[in-house]
mmCIF file of N, CA and C in Angstrom:
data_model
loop_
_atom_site.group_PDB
_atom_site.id
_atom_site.type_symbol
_atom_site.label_atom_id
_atom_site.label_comp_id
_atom_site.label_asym_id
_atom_site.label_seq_id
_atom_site.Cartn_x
_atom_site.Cartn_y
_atom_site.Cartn_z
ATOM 1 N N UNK A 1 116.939 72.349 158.946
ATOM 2 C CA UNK A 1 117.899 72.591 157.890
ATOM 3 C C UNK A 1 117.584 71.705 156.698
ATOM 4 N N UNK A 2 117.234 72.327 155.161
ATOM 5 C CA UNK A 2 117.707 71.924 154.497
ATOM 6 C C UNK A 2 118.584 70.637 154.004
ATOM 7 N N UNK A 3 118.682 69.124 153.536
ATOM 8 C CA UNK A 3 119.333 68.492 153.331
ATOM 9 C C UNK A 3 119.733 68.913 152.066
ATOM 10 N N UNK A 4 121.341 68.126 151.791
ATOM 11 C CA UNK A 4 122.277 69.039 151.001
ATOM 12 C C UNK A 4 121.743 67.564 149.819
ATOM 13 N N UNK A 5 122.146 67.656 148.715
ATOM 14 C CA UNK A 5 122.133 67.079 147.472
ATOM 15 C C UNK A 5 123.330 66.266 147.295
ATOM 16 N N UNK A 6 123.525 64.760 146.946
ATOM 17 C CA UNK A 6 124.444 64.417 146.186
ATOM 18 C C UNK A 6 124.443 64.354 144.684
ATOM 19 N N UNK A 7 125.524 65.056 143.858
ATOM 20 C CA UNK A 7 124.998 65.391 142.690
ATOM 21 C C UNK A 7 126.643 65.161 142.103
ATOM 22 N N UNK A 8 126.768 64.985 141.159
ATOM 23 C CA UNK A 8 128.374 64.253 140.161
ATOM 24 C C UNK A 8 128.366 66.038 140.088
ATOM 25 N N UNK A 9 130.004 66.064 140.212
ATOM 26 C CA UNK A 9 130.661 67.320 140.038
ATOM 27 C C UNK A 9 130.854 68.101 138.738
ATOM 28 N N UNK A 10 130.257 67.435 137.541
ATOM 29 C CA UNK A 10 129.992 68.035 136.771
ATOM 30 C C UNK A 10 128.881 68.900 136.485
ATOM 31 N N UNK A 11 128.196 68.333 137.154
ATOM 32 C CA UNK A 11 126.355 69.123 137.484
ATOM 33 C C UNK A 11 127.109 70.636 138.335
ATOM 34 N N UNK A 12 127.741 70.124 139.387
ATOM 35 C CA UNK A 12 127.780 71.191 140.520
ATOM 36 C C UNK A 12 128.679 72.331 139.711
ATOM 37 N N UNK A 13 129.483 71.696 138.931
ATOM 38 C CA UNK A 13 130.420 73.106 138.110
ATOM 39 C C UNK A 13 129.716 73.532 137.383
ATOM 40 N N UNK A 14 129.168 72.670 136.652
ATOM 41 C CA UNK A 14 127.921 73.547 135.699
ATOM 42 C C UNK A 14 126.846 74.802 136.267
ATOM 43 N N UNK A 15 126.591 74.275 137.309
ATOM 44 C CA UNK A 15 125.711 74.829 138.259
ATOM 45 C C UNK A 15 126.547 76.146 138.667
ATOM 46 N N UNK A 16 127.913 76.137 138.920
ATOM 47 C CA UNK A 16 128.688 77.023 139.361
ATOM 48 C C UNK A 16 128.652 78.425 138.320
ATOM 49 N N UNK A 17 129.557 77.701 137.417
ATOM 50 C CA UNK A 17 129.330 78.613 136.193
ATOM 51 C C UNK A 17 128.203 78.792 135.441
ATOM 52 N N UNK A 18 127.400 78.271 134.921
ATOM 53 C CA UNK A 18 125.973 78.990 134.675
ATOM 54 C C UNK A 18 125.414 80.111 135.681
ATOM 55 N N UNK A 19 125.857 80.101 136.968
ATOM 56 C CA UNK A 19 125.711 81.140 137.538
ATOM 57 C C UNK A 19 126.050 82.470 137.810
ATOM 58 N N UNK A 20 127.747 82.192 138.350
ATOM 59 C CA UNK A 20 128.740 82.971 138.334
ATOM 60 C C UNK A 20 129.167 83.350 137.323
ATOM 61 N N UNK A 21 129.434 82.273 136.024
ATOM 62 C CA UNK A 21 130.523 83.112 135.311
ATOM 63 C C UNK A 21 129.263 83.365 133.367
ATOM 64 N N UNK A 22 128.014 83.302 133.683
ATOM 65 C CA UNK A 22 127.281 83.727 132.900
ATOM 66 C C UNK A 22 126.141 84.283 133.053
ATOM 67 N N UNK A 23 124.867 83.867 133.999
ATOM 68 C CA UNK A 23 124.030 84.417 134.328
ATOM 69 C C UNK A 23 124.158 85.812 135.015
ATOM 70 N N UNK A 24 124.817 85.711 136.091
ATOM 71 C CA UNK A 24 125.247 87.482 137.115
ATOM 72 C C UNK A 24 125.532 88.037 135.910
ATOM 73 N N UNK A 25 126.739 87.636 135.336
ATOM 74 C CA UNK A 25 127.647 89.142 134.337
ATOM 75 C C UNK A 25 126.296 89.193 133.218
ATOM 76 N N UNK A 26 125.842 88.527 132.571
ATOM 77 C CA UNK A 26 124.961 88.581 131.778
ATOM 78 C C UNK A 26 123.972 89.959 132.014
ATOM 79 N N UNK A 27 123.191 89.474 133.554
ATOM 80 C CA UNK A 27 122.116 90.637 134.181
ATOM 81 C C UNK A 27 122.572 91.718 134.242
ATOM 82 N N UNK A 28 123.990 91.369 135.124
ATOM 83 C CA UNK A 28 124.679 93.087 135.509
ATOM 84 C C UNK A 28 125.365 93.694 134.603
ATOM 85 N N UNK A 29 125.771 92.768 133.590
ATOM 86 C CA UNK A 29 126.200 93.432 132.402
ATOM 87 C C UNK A 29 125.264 94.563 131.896
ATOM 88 N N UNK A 30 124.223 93.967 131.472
ATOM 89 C CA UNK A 30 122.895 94.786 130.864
ATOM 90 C C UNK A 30 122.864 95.595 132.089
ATOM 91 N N UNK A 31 122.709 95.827 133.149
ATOM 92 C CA UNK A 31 121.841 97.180 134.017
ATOM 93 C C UNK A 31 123.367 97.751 133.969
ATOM 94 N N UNK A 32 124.575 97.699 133.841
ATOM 95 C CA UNK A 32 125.710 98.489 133.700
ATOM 96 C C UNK A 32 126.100 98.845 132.467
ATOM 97 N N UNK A 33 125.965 98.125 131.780
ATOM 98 C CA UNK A 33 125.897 98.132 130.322
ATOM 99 C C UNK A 33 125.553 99.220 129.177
ATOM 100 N N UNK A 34 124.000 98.997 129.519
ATOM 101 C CA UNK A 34 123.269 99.921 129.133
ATOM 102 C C UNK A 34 122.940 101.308 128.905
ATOM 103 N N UNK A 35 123.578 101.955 130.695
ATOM 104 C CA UNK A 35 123.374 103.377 130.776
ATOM 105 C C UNK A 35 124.612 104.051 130.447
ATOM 106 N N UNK A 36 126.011 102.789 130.483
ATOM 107 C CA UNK A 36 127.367 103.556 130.266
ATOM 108 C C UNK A 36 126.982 103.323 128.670
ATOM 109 N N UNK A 37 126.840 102.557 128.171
ATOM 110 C CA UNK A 37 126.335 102.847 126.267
ATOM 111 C C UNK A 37 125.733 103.944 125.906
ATOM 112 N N UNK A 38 124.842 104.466 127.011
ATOM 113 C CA UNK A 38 123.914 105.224 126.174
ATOM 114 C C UNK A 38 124.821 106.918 126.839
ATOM 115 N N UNK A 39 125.418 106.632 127.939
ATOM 116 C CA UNK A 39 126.579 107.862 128.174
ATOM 117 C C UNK A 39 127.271 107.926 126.966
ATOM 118 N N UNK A 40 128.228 107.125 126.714
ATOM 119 C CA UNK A 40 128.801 107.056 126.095
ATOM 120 C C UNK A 40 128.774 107.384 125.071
ATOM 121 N N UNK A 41 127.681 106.752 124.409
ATOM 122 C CA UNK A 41 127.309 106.722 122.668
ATOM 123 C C UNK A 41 127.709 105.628 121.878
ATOM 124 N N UNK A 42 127.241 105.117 120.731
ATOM 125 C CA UNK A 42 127.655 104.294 120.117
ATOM 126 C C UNK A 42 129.257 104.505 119.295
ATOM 127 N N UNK A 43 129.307 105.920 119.177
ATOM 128 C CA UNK A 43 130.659 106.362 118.626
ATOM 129 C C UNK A 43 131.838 105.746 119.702
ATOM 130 N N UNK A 44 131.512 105.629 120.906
ATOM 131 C CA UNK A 44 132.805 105.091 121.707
ATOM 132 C C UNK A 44 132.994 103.923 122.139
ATOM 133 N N UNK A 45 132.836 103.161 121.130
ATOM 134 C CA UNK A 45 133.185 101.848 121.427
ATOM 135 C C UNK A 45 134.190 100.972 122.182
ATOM 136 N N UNK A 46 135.411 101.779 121.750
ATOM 137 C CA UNK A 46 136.468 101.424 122.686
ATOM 138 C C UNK A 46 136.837 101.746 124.106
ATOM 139 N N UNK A 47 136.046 102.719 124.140
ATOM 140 C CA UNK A 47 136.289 102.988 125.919
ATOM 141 C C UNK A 47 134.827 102.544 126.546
ATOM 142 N N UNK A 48 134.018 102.155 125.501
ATOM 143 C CA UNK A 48 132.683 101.063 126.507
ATOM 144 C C UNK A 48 133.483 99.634 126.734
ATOM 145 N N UNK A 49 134.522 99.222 126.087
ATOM 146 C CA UNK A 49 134.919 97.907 125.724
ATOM 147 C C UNK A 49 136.258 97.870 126.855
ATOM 148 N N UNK A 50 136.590 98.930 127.542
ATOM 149 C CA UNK A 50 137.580 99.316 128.476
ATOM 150 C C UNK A 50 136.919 99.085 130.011
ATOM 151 N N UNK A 51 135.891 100.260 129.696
ATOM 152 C CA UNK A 51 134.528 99.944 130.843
ATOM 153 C C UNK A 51 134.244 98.437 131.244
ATOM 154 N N UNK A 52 133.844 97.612 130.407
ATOM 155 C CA UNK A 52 133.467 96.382 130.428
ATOM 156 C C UNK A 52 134.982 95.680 130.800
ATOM 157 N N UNK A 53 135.985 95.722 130.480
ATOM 158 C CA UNK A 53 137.297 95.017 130.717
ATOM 159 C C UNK A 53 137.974 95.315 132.497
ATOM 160 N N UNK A 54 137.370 96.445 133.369
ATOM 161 C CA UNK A 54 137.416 97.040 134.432
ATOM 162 C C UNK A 54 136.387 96.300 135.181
ATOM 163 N N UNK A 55 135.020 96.336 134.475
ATOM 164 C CA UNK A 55 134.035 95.554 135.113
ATOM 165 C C UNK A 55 133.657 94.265 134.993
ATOM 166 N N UNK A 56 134.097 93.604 134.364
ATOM 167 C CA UNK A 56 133.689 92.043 134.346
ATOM 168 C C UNK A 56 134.416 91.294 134.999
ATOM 169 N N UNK A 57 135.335 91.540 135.489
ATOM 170 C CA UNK A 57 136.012 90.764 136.563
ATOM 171 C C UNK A 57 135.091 91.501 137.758
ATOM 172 N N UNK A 58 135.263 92.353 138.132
ATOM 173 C CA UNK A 58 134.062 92.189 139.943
ATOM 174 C C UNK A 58 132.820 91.708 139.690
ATOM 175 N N UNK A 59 132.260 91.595 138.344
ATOM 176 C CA UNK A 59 130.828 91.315 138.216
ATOM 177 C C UNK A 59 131.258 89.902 138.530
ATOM 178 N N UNK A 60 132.286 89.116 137.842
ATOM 179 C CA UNK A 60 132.486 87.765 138.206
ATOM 180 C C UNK A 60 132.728 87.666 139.710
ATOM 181 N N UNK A 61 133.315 88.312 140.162
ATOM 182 C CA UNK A 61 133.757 88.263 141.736
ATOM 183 C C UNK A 61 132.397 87.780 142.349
ATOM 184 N N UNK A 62 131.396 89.358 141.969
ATOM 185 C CA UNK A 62 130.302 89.027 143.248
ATOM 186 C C UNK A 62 129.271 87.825 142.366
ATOM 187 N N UNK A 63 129.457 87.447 141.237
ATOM 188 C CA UNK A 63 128.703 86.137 140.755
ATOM 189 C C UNK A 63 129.195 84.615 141.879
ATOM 190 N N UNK A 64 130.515 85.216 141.848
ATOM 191 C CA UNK A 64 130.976 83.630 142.809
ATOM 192 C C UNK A 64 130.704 83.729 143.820
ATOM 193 N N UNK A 65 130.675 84.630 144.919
ATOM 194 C CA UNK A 65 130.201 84.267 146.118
ATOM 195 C C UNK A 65 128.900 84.434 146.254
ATOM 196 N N UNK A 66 128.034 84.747 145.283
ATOM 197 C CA UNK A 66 126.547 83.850 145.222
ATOM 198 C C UNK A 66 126.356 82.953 144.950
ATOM 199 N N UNK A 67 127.080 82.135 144.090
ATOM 200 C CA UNK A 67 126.965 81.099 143.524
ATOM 201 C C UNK A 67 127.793 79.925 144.362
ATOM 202 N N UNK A 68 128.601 80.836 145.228
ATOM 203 C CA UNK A 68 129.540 79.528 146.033
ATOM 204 C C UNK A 68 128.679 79.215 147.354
ATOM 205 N N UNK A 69 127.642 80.174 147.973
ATOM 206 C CA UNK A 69 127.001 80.517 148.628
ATOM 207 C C UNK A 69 125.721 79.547 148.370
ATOM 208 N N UNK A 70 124.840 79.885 147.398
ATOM 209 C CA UNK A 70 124.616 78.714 146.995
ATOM 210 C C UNK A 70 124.715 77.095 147.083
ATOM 211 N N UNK A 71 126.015 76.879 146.220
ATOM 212 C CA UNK A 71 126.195 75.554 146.269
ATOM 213 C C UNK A 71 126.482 74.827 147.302
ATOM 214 N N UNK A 72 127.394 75.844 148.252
ATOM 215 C CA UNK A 72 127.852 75.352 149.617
ATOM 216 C C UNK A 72 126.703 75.326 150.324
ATOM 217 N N UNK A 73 125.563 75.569 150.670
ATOM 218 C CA UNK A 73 124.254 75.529 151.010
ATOM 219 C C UNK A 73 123.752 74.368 150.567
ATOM 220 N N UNK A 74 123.796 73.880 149.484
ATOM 221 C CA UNK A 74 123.046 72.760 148.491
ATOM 222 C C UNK A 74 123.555 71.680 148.404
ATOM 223 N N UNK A 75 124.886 71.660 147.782
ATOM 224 C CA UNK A 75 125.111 70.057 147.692
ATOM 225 C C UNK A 75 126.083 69.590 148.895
ATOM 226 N N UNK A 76 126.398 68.369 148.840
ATOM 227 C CA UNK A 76 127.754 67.933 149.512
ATOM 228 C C UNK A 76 128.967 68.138 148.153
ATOM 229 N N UNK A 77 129.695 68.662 148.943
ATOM 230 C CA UNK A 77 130.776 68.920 147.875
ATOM 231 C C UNK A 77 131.820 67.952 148.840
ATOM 232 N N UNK A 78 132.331 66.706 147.810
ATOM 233 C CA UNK A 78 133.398 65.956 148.485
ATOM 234 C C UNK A 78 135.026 66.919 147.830
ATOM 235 N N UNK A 79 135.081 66.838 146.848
ATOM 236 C CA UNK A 79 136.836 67.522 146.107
ATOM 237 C C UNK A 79 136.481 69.167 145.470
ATOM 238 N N UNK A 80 136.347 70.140 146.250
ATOM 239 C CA UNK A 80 136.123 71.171 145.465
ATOM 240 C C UNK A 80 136.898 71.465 144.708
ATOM 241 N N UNK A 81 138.056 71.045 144.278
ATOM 242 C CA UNK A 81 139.173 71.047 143.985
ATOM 243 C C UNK A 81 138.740 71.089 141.969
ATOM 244 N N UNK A 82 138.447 70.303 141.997
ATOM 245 C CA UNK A 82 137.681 69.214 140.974
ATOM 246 C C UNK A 82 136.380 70.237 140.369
ATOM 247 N N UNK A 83 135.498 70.711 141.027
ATOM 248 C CA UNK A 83 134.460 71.063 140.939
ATOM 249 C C UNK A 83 134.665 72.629 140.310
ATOM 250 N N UNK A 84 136.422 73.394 141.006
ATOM 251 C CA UNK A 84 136.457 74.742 140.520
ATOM 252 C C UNK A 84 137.033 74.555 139.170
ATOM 253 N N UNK A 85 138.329 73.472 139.275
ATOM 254 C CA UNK A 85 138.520 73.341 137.765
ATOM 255 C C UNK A 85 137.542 73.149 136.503
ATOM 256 N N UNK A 86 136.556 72.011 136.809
ATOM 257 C CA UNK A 86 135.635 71.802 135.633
ATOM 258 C C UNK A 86 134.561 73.171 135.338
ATOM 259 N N UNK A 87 134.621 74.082 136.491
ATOM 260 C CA UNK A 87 133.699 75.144 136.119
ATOM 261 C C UNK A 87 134.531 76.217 135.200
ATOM 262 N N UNK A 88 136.091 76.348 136.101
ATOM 263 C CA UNK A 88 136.938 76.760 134.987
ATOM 264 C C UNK A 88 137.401 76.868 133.323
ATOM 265 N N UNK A 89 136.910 75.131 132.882
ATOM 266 C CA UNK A 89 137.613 75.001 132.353
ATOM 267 C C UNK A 89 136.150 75.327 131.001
ATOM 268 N N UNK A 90 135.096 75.153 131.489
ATOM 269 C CA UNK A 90 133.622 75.810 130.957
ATOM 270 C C UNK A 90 133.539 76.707 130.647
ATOM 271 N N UNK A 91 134.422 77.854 131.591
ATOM 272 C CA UNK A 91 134.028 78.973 131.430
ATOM 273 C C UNK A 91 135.381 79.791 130.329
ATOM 274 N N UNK A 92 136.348 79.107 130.160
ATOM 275 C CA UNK A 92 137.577 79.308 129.269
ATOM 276 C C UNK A 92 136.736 78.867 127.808
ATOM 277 N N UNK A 93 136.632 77.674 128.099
ATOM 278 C CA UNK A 93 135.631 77.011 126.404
ATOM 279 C C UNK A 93 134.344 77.680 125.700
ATOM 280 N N UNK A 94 133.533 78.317 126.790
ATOM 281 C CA UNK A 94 132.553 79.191 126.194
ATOM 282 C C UNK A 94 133.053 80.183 126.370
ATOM 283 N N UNK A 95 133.379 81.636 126.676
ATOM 284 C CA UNK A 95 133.705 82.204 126.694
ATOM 285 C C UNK A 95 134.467 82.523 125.922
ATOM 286 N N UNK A 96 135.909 82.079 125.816
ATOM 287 C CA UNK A 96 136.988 82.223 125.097
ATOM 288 C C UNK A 96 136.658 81.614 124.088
ATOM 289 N N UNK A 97 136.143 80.910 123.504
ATOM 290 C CA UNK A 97 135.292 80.186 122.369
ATOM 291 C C UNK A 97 134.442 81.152 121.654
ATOM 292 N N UNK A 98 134.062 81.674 122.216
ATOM 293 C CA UNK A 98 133.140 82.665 121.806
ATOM 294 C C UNK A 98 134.009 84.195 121.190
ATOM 295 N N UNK A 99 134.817 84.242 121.641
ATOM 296 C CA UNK A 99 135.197 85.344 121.935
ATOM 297 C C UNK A 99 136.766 84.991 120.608
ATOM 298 N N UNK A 100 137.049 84.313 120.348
ATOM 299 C CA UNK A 100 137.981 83.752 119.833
ATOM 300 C C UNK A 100 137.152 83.824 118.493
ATOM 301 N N UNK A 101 136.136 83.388 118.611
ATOM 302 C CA UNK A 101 135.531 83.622 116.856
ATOM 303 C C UNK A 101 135.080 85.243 116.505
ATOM 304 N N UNK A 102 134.264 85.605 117.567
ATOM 305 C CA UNK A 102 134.415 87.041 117.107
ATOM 306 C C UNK A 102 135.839 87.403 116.946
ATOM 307 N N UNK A 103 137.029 87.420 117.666
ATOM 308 C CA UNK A 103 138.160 88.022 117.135
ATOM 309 C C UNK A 103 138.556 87.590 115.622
ATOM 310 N N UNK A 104 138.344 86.332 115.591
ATOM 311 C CA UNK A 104 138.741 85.757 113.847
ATOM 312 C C UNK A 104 138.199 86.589 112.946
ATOM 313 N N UNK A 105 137.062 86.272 113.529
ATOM 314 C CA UNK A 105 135.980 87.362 112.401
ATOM 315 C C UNK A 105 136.001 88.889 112.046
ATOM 316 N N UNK A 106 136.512 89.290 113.012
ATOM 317 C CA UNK A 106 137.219 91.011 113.053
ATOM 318 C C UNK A 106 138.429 91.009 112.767
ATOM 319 N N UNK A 107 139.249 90.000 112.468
ATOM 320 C CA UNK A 107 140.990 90.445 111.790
ATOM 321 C C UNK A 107 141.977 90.678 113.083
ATOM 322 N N UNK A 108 141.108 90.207 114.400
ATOM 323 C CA UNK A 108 141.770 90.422 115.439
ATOM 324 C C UNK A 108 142.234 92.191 115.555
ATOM 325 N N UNK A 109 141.067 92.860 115.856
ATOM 326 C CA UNK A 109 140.927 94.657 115.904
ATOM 327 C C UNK A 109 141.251 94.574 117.672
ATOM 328 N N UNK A 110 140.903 96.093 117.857
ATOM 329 C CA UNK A 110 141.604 96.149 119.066
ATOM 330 C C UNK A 110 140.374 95.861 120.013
ATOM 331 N N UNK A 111 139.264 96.002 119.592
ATOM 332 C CA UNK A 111 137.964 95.305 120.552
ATOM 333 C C UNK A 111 137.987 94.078 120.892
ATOM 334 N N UNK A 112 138.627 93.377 119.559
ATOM 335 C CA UNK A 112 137.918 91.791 120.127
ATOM 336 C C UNK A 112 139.401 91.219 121.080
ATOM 337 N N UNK A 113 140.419 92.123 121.194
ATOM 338 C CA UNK A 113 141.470 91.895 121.524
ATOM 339 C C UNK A 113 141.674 92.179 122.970
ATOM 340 N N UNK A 114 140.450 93.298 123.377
ATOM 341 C CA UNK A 114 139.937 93.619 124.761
ATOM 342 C C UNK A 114 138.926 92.706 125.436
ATOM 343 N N UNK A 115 138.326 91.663 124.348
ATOM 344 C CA UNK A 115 137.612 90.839 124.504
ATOM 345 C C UNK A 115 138.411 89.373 125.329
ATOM 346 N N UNK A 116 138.948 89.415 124.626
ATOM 347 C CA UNK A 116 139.993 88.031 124.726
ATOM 348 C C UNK A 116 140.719 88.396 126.106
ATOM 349 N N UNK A 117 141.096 89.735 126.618
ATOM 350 C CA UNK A 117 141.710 90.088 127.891
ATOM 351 C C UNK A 117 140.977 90.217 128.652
ATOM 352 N N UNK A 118 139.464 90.260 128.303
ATOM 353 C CA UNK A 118 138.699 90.536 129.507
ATOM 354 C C UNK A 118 138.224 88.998 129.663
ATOM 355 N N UNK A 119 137.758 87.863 129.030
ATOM 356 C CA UNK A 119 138.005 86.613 129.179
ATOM 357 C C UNK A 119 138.921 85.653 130.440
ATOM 358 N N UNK A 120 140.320 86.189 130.023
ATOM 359 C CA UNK A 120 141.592 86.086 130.344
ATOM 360 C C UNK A 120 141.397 86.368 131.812
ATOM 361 N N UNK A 121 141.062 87.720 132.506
ATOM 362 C CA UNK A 121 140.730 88.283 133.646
ATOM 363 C C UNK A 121 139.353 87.894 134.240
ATOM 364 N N UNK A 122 138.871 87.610 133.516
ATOM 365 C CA UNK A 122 137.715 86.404 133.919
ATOM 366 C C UNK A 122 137.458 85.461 134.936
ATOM 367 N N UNK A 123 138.552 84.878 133.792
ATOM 368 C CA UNK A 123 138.526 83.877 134.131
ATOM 369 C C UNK A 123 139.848 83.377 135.563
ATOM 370 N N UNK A 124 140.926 84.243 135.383
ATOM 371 C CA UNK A 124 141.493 83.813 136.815
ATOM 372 C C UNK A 124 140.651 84.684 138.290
ATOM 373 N N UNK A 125 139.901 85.864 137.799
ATOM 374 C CA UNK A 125 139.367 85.939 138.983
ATOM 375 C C UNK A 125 138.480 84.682 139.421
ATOM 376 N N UNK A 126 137.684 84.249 138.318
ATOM 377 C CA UNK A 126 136.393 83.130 138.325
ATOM 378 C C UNK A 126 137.140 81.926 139.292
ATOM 379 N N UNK A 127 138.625 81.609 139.196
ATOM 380 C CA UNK A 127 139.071 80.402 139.637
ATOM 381 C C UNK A 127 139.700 80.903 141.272
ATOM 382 N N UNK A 128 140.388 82.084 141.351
ATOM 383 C CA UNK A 128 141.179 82.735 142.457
ATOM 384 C C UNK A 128 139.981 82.592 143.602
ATOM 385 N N UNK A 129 138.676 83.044 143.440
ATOM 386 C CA UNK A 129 137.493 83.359 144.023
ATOM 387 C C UNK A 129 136.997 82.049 144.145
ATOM 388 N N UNK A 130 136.705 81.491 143.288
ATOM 389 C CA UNK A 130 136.235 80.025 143.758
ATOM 390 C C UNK A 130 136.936 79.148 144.609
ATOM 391 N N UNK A 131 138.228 79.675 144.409
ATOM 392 C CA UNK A 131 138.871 78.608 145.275
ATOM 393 C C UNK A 131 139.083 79.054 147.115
ATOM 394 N N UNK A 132 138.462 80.208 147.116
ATOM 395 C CA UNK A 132 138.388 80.593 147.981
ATOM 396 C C UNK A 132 137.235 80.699 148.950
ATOM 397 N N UNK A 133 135.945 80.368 148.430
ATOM 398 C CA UNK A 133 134.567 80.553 148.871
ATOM 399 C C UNK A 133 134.149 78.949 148.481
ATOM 400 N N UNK A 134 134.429 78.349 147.599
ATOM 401 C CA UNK A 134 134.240 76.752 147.545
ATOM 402 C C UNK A 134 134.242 75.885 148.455
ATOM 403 N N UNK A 135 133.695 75.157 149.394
ATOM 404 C CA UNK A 135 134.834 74.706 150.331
ATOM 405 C C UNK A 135 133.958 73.090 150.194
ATOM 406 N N UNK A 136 134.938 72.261 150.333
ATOM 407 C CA UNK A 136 134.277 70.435 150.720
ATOM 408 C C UNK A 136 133.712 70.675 152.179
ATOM 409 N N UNK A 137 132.583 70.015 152.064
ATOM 410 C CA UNK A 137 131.666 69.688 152.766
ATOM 411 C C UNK A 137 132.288 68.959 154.595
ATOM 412 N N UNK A 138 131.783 69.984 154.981
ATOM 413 C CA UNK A 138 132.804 69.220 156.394
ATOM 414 C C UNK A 138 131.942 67.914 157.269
ATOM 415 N N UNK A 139 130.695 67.760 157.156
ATOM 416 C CA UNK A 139 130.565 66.652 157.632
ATOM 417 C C UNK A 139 129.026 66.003 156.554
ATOM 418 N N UNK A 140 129.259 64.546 157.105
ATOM 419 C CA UNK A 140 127.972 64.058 155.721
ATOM 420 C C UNK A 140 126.413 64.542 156.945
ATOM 421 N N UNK A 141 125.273 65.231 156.004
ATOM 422 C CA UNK A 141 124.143 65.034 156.222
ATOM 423 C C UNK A 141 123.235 63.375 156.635
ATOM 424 N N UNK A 142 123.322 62.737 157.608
ATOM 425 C CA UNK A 142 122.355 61.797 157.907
ATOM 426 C C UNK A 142 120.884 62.214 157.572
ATOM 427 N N UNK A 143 120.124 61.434 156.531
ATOM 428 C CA UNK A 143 118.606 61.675 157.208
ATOM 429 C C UNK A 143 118.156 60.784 157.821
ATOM 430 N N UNK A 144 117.134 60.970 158.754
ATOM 431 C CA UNK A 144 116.715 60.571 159.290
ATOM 432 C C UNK A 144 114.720 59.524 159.054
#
């Protein structure tokens, strides 16, 4: 087996969310993305932006239990507690950060307003799920 990593819980949330709550949706965004755009058309913006508000919460779903899968594999996690909030609170700041300036910048329209809800849904699946597949480390790795 594998020895697990001690690593400061800011690494490990980072690690969390760079995974789960940007890299997955990122990929699967694009291979889902793509072919409902090009169904769609560029004329339907708002029901691709509906599409995406339906799907980015399970894309986050199955990002976390790879990514919890992962970490729980990798490091010692002493307070997961700690570790889901700071990935949380990453993924509210970029995200909703992001998403908060495009809305400024659009007059707050009804896209960037689907934006901000799909954020929103995001992000409590991102935390509901983590807190569920996260788990502290049940005993310490000795090496030998």
């Amino acid at each position: 087996m594998k020895e697990k990593k001690q690593s400061a819980n800011w690494y490990i949330a980072a690690t969390h969310y760079l995974t789960a709550g940007f890299a997955i949706p990122f990929v699967i965004g694009l291979i889902v993305g793509i072919p409902v755009f090009l169904i769609l058309g560029k004329d339907e913006i708002l029901l691709s932006n509906a599409v995406n508000l339906i799907s980015a919460p399970i894309i986050v779903w199955l990002g976390v239990m790879y990514s919890a899968k992962y970490i729980n594999k990798t490091y010692l996690i002493k307070d997961s507690q700690k570790i889901i909030n700071l990935a949380t609170i990453y993924l509210v700041i970029i995200a909703g950060g992001l998403n908060m300036r495009s809305a400024i910048m659009d007059n707050f329209d009804v896209v960037s307003i689907l934006g901000i809800v799909r954020v929103v849904a995001m992000a409590i699946v991102f935390y509901i799920t983590s807190k569920k597949y996260i788990k502290n480390t049940d005993e310490l790795v000795v090496t030998q």
